Coordinates of C-alpha atoms in Angstrom, one line a residue:
Chain X
M1 CA -14.1 -19.0 -6.6
I2 CA -11.7 -18.1 -9.5
Y3 CA -13.7 -15.4 -11.0
F4 CA -14.4 -14.1 -7.6
V5 CA -10.6 -13.7 -7.2
F6 CA -10.6 -12.1 -10.5
V7 CA -13.0 -9.5 -9.6
V8 CA -11.2 -9.0 -6.2
L9 CA -8.1 -8.3 -8.2
M10 CA -9.5 -5.4 -10.4
G11 CA -11.0 -4.1 -7.3
L12 CA -7.3 -3.7 -6.0
V13 CA -6.4 -1.7 -9.1
V14 CA -9.4 0.4 -8.9
G15 CA -8.6 1.4 -5.0
L16 CA -5.1 2.4 -6.3
M17 CA -6.8 4.5 -8.9
A18 CA -8.9 6.2 -6.5
V19 CA -5.7 7.0 -4.4
A20 CA -3.4 7.9 -7.0
S21 CA -5.9 10.5 -8.9
N22 CA -5.2 13.0 -6.4
P23 CA -8.6 13.8 -4.4
A24 CA -8.4 15.3 -1.2
P25 CA -6.7 13.2 1.8
Y26 CA -10.0 12.0 3.0
F27 CA -11.0 10.2 0.0
A28 CA -7.4 9.0 -0.5
A29 CA -7.5 7.2 2.6
L30 CA -11.0 5.8 1.9
G31 CA -9.5 4.5 -1.4
L32 CA -6.7 2.8 0.2
V33 CA -8.9 1.3 3.1
F34 CA -10.9 -0.3 0.3
S35 CA -8.0 -1.6 -1.4
A36 CA -6.4 -3.1 1.6
V37 CA -9.8 -4.8 2.2
V38 CA -10.0 -6.2 -1.4
G39 CA -6.1 -7.5 -0.8
C40 CA -7.1 -9.3 2.4
G41 CA -10.0 -10.7 0.4
F42 CA -7.5 -11.8 -2.6
L43 CA -5.0 -13.2 -0.1
V44 CA -7.6 -15.4 1.4
G45 CA -9.2 -16.2 -2.1
Y46 CA -5.5 -17.4 -2.8
G47 CA -4.9 -19.5 0.2
G48 CA -2.7 -17.4 2.6
S49 CA -5.1 -16.7 5.3
F50 CA -2.5 -15.9 8.1
L51 CA -1.0 -13.4 5.8
S52 CA -4.3 -11.9 5.0
L53 CA -5.2 -11.6 8.7
V54 CA -1.8 -9.9 9.4
L55 CA -2.7 -7.3 6.6
F56 CA -5.9 -6.7 8.1
L57 CA -4.8 -6.2 11.7
I58 CA -1.7 -4.6 11.3
Y59 CA -2.2 -2.5 8.1
L60 CA -5.7 -1.7 8.0
G61 CA -6.1 -1.6 12.2
G62 CA -2.8 0.1 13.0
M63 CA -1.4 2.2 10.3
L64 CA -4.5 3.6 8.4
V65 CA -6.2 4.6 11.6
V66 CA -3.0 6.6 12.2
F67 CA -3.4 7.9 8.4
A68 CA -7.0 8.9 8.9
Y69 CA -6.1 10.7 12.2
S70 CA -3.8 12.5 10.6
A71 CA -6.0 13.7 7.8
A72 CA -7.4 16.1 10.3
L73 CA -3.9 17.9 10.2
A74 CA -4.3 18.1 6.4
A75 CA -7.8 19.7 6.5
E76 CA -8.9 22.0 3.7
P77 CA -12.5 23.8 3.4
Y78 CA -13.7 22.6 0.1
P79 CA -12.2 18.8 -0.5
E80 CA -12.1 17.5 -4.0
S81 CA -13.8 14.2 -4.4
W82 CA -13.7 12.1 -7.4
G83 CA -16.6 13.7 -9.0
S84 CA -14.5 16.9 -9.4
W85 CA -13.5 17.4 -12.8
S86 CA -9.7 17.3 -12.3
V87 CA -9.6 14.3 -10.5
F88 CA -12.0 12.5 -12.8
L89 CA -9.9 13.3 -15.7
Y90 CA -6.9 11.6 -14.0
I91 CA -9.2 8.6 -13.3
L92 CA -10.0 8.3 -17.0
V93 CA -6.4 8.8 -18.0
Y94 CA -5.2 5.9 -15.6
L95 CA -8.3 3.7 -16.7
F96 CA -7.6 4.1 -20.3
G97 CA -3.9 3.3 -19.5
F98 CA -4.8 0.1 -17.6
L99 CA -7.1 -1.2 -20.2
L100 CA -4.3 -0.4 -22.8
V101 CA -1.7 -2.5 -20.9
G102 CA -4.3 -5.2 -20.0
Y103 CA -5.2 -5.6 -23.9
Y104 CA -1.6 -5.6 -24.5
C105 CA -0.9 -8.6 -22.2
Y106 CA -4.2 -10.2 -22.8
G107 CA -2.6 -12.7 -25.4
W108 CA 0.1 -13.9 -22.6
W109 CA -2.9 -15.0 -20.1
Y110 CA -2.1 -18.8 -21.4
D111 CA -1.6 -19.6 -17.8
F112 CA -5.0 -18.5 -16.5
Y113 CA -5.1 -21.1 -13.6
W114 CA -4.7 -20.4 -10.2
M115 CA -2.4 -22.8 -8.0
S116 CA -3.0 -21.7 -4.8
L117 CA -0.7 -22.8 -1.7
D118 CA -2.4 -26.0 -0.3
V119 CA -3.5 -27.6 -3.9
F120 CA -1.3 -30.5 -3.1
G121 CA -1.4 -30.7 0.5
E122 CA -4.6 -32.3 1.6
M123 CA -2.8 -34.4 4.1
S124 CA -1.3 -31.4 6.2
V125 CA -2.5 -30.0 9.5
L126 CA -1.3 -26.3 8.8
S127 CA -1.7 -24.3 5.8
G128 CA 1.4 -23.1 4.0
D129 CA 1.8 -19.7 5.7
V130 CA 0.9 -20.7 8.9
S131 CA 3.9 -23.4 8.8
G132 CA 6.2 -20.9 7.1
V133 CA 5.9 -17.5 9.2
P134 CA 7.3 -19.0 12.4
M135 CA 10.7 -19.7 10.6
V136 CA 11.4 -15.9 11.5
Y137 CA 11.9 -17.4 15.3
S138 CA 14.2 -19.8 14.4
S139 CA 15.8 -19.6 11.3
G140 CA 15.3 -16.1 10.5
G141 CA 15.9 -14.7 14.1
F142 CA 18.6 -12.3 12.9
L143 CA 16.3 -10.6 10.7
L144 CA 13.9 -10.6 13.6
L145 CA 16.4 -8.7 15.8
V146 CA 17.1 -6.4 12.9
T147 CA 13.7 -5.6 12.6
G148 CA 13.1 -4.8 16.0
W149 CA 16.5 -2.5 16.1
V150 CA 15.0 -0.7 13.0
L151 CA 11.5 0.0 14.9
L152 CA 13.3 1.3 17.7
L153 CA 15.6 3.6 15.7
A154 CA 12.6 4.7 13.9
L155 CA 11.1 5.7 17.2
F156 CA 13.7 7.8 18.2
V157 CA 13.7 9.2 14.7
V158 CA 10.3 10.2 15.1
L159 CA 10.7 11.7 18.6
E160 CA 13.6 13.7 17.3
I161 CA 11.8 15.1 14.2
T162 CA 9.0 16.2 16.3
R163 CA 11.0 17.5 19.3
G164 CA 10.5 20.9 20.6
L165 CA 8.0 23.6 21.0
S166 CA 7.8 24.7 17.4
R167 CA 7.8 21.4 15.6
G168 CA 5.8 19.2 17.5
A169 CA 2.0 18.4 17.8
L170 CA 1.5 20.2 21.1
R171 CA 1.2 23.7 21.1
A172 CA 2.0 26.0 24.3
V173 CA -1.1 28.3 24.8
Chain C
M1 CA 1.8 -11.7 -17.9
T2 CA -0.9 -13.6 -16.0
P3 CA -3.6 -11.4 -14.2
V4 CA -2.2 -11.5 -10.9
Q5 CA 1.1 -10.0 -11.9
L6 CA -0.8 -7.7 -14.1
S7 CA -2.9 -6.4 -11.0
F8 CA -0.1 -5.9 -8.7
N9 CA 2.3 -4.3 -11.2
T10 CA -0.5 -1.8 -12.2
A11 CA -1.0 -1.0 -8.6
F12 CA 2.8 -0.3 -7.9
T13 CA 2.6 1.9 -11.1
L14 CA -0.5 3.8 -10.1
G15 CA 0.9 4.7 -6.4
L16 CA 4.2 5.5 -8.3
M17 CA 2.6 7.8 -10.7
G18 CA 0.6 9.3 -7.9
V19 CA 3.8 10.0 -6.0
T20 CA 5.0 11.8 -8.9
F21 CA 2.6 13.8 -10.6
H22 CA 0.5 14.9 -7.7
R23 CA 2.2 17.0 -5.1
A24 CA -0.4 19.2 -3.5
H25 CA -0.9 17.9 -0.1
L26 CA 2.4 15.8 1.5
L27 CA -0.2 13.4 3.1
S28 CA -1.4 12.3 -0.4
A29 CA 2.0 11.7 -1.3
L30 CA 2.4 9.4 1.7
L31 CA -0.7 7.7 1.1
C32 CA 0.3 7.0 -2.4
L33 CA 3.7 5.4 -0.8
E34 CA 1.7 3.5 1.3
G35 CA -0.2 2.0 -1.7
M36 CA 2.7 1.1 -3.2
M37 CA 3.6 -0.6 0.0
L38 CA 0.7 -2.7 -0.2
S39 CA 1.2 -3.7 -3.8
L40 CA 4.6 -4.8 -2.6
Y41 CA 3.0 -6.8 0.6
M42 CA 0.7 -8.6 -2.0
G43 CA 3.5 -9.4 -4.4
L44 CA 5.8 -10.5 -1.8
S45 CA 3.1 -12.9 -0.4
L46 CA 2.0 -14.0 -3.5
W47 CA 5.5 -15.3 -4.8
P48 CA 6.0 -17.9 -2.4
M49 CA 2.2 -19.0 -2.2
Q50 CA 2.8 -19.4 -6.1
L51 CA 6.2 -21.1 -5.8
E52 CA 5.0 -23.4 -2.7
S53 CA 7.9 -22.6 -0.6
T54 CA 7.1 -21.8 2.7
T55 CA 10.6 -20.5 3.8
Y56 CA 10.0 -16.9 2.1
M57 CA 6.6 -16.5 4.0
T58 CA 8.3 -14.3 6.3
T59 CA 9.5 -11.8 3.9
P60 CA 6.0 -9.8 3.6
L61 CA 5.9 -9.5 7.6
L62 CA 9.6 -7.7 7.6
L63 CA 8.5 -5.5 4.5
L64 CA 5.2 -4.5 6.5
A65 CA 7.5 -3.8 9.6
F66 CA 9.9 -1.3 7.4
S67 CA 6.7 0.3 6.1
A68 CA 5.6 1.0 9.6
C69 CA 9.1 2.6 10.0
E70 CA 8.5 4.6 6.9
A71 CA 5.0 5.8 7.9
G72 CA 6.0 7.0 11.0
A73 CA 8.9 8.9 9.7
G74 CA 6.7 10.4 7.0
L75 CA 3.8 11.3 9.5
A76 CA 6.2 12.7 11.9
L77 CA 7.7 15.2 8.9
M78 CA 4.1 16.1 8.4
V79 CA 3.3 17.1 11.7
A80 CA 6.5 19.0 11.8
T81 CA 5.6 20.7 8.7
S82 CA 2.3 21.3 9.4
R83 CA 3.3 23.1 12.8
T84 CA 5.9 25.4 11.1
H85 CA 4.3 26.1 8.2
G86 CA 0.7 26.1 9.1
T87 CA -0.3 23.4 6.6
D88 CA 0.9 20.8 4.5
H89 CA 0.7 22.1 1.2
L90 CA 4.0 21.5 -0.4
Q91 CA 3.7 24.8 -2.4
N92 CA 4.2 26.4 1.0
L93 CA 7.6 25.1 1.4
N94 CA 8.9 26.7 -1.6
L95 CA 7.8 30.2 -0.3
L96 CA 10.3 32.5 1.0
Q97 CA 8.0 34.0 3.5
C98 CA 5.1 32.2 5.3

């Protein structure tokens, strides 16, 4: 299980490399989907199953669908994949830099053990994140109010940016 | 630096370098920002799991809500840009005539 989590961690870095190497936005969205799925697996392996579920439902199901939809706005006739030479050069540079940093940090990997959340909680009913997240309803109620207010404000910001016939997504035929 | 810290720090740095160096599409920059938000989510959720403090488990959820606001504003800017300039190439924003 430990080495599975380790492989999944490297998958997170590889997915971000696929995003950051400037391919066409279709492929960048695909790399981000891969990275988010791998991040869900990593959180499950580390012990936070509820946070992984939230990441899967909200991030992957909500936001990335919107991104994949709006990739249609950024259409181009010849999209560059990772096999294209300019993109592949960036991937090589990023991979070399990551290996260099990893080799530099290799001597400090003395605490290579993985202490997950419930390693001492054999007697507990709920896992740690399930019992920790509902704190937002009791102690963190003010933060919940602030977050709701920020979401409402973001709604009006979006409506104001895309208002009018010249800037919105709807076109007057 | 443990492998966990190395991985999400490297993911954040990769997203930052993607935003910095690649400005062909606006959507690519927004996707790199989302990658940075993903690595921040991982880091913020690993921090209370490593320290066994369940009180701070709410911080990644609040970060996710704020990043949803950021993604909404960025995509609205992209829609407005592609509506007025025809495409979302950032090269077109510098042209004097389009």
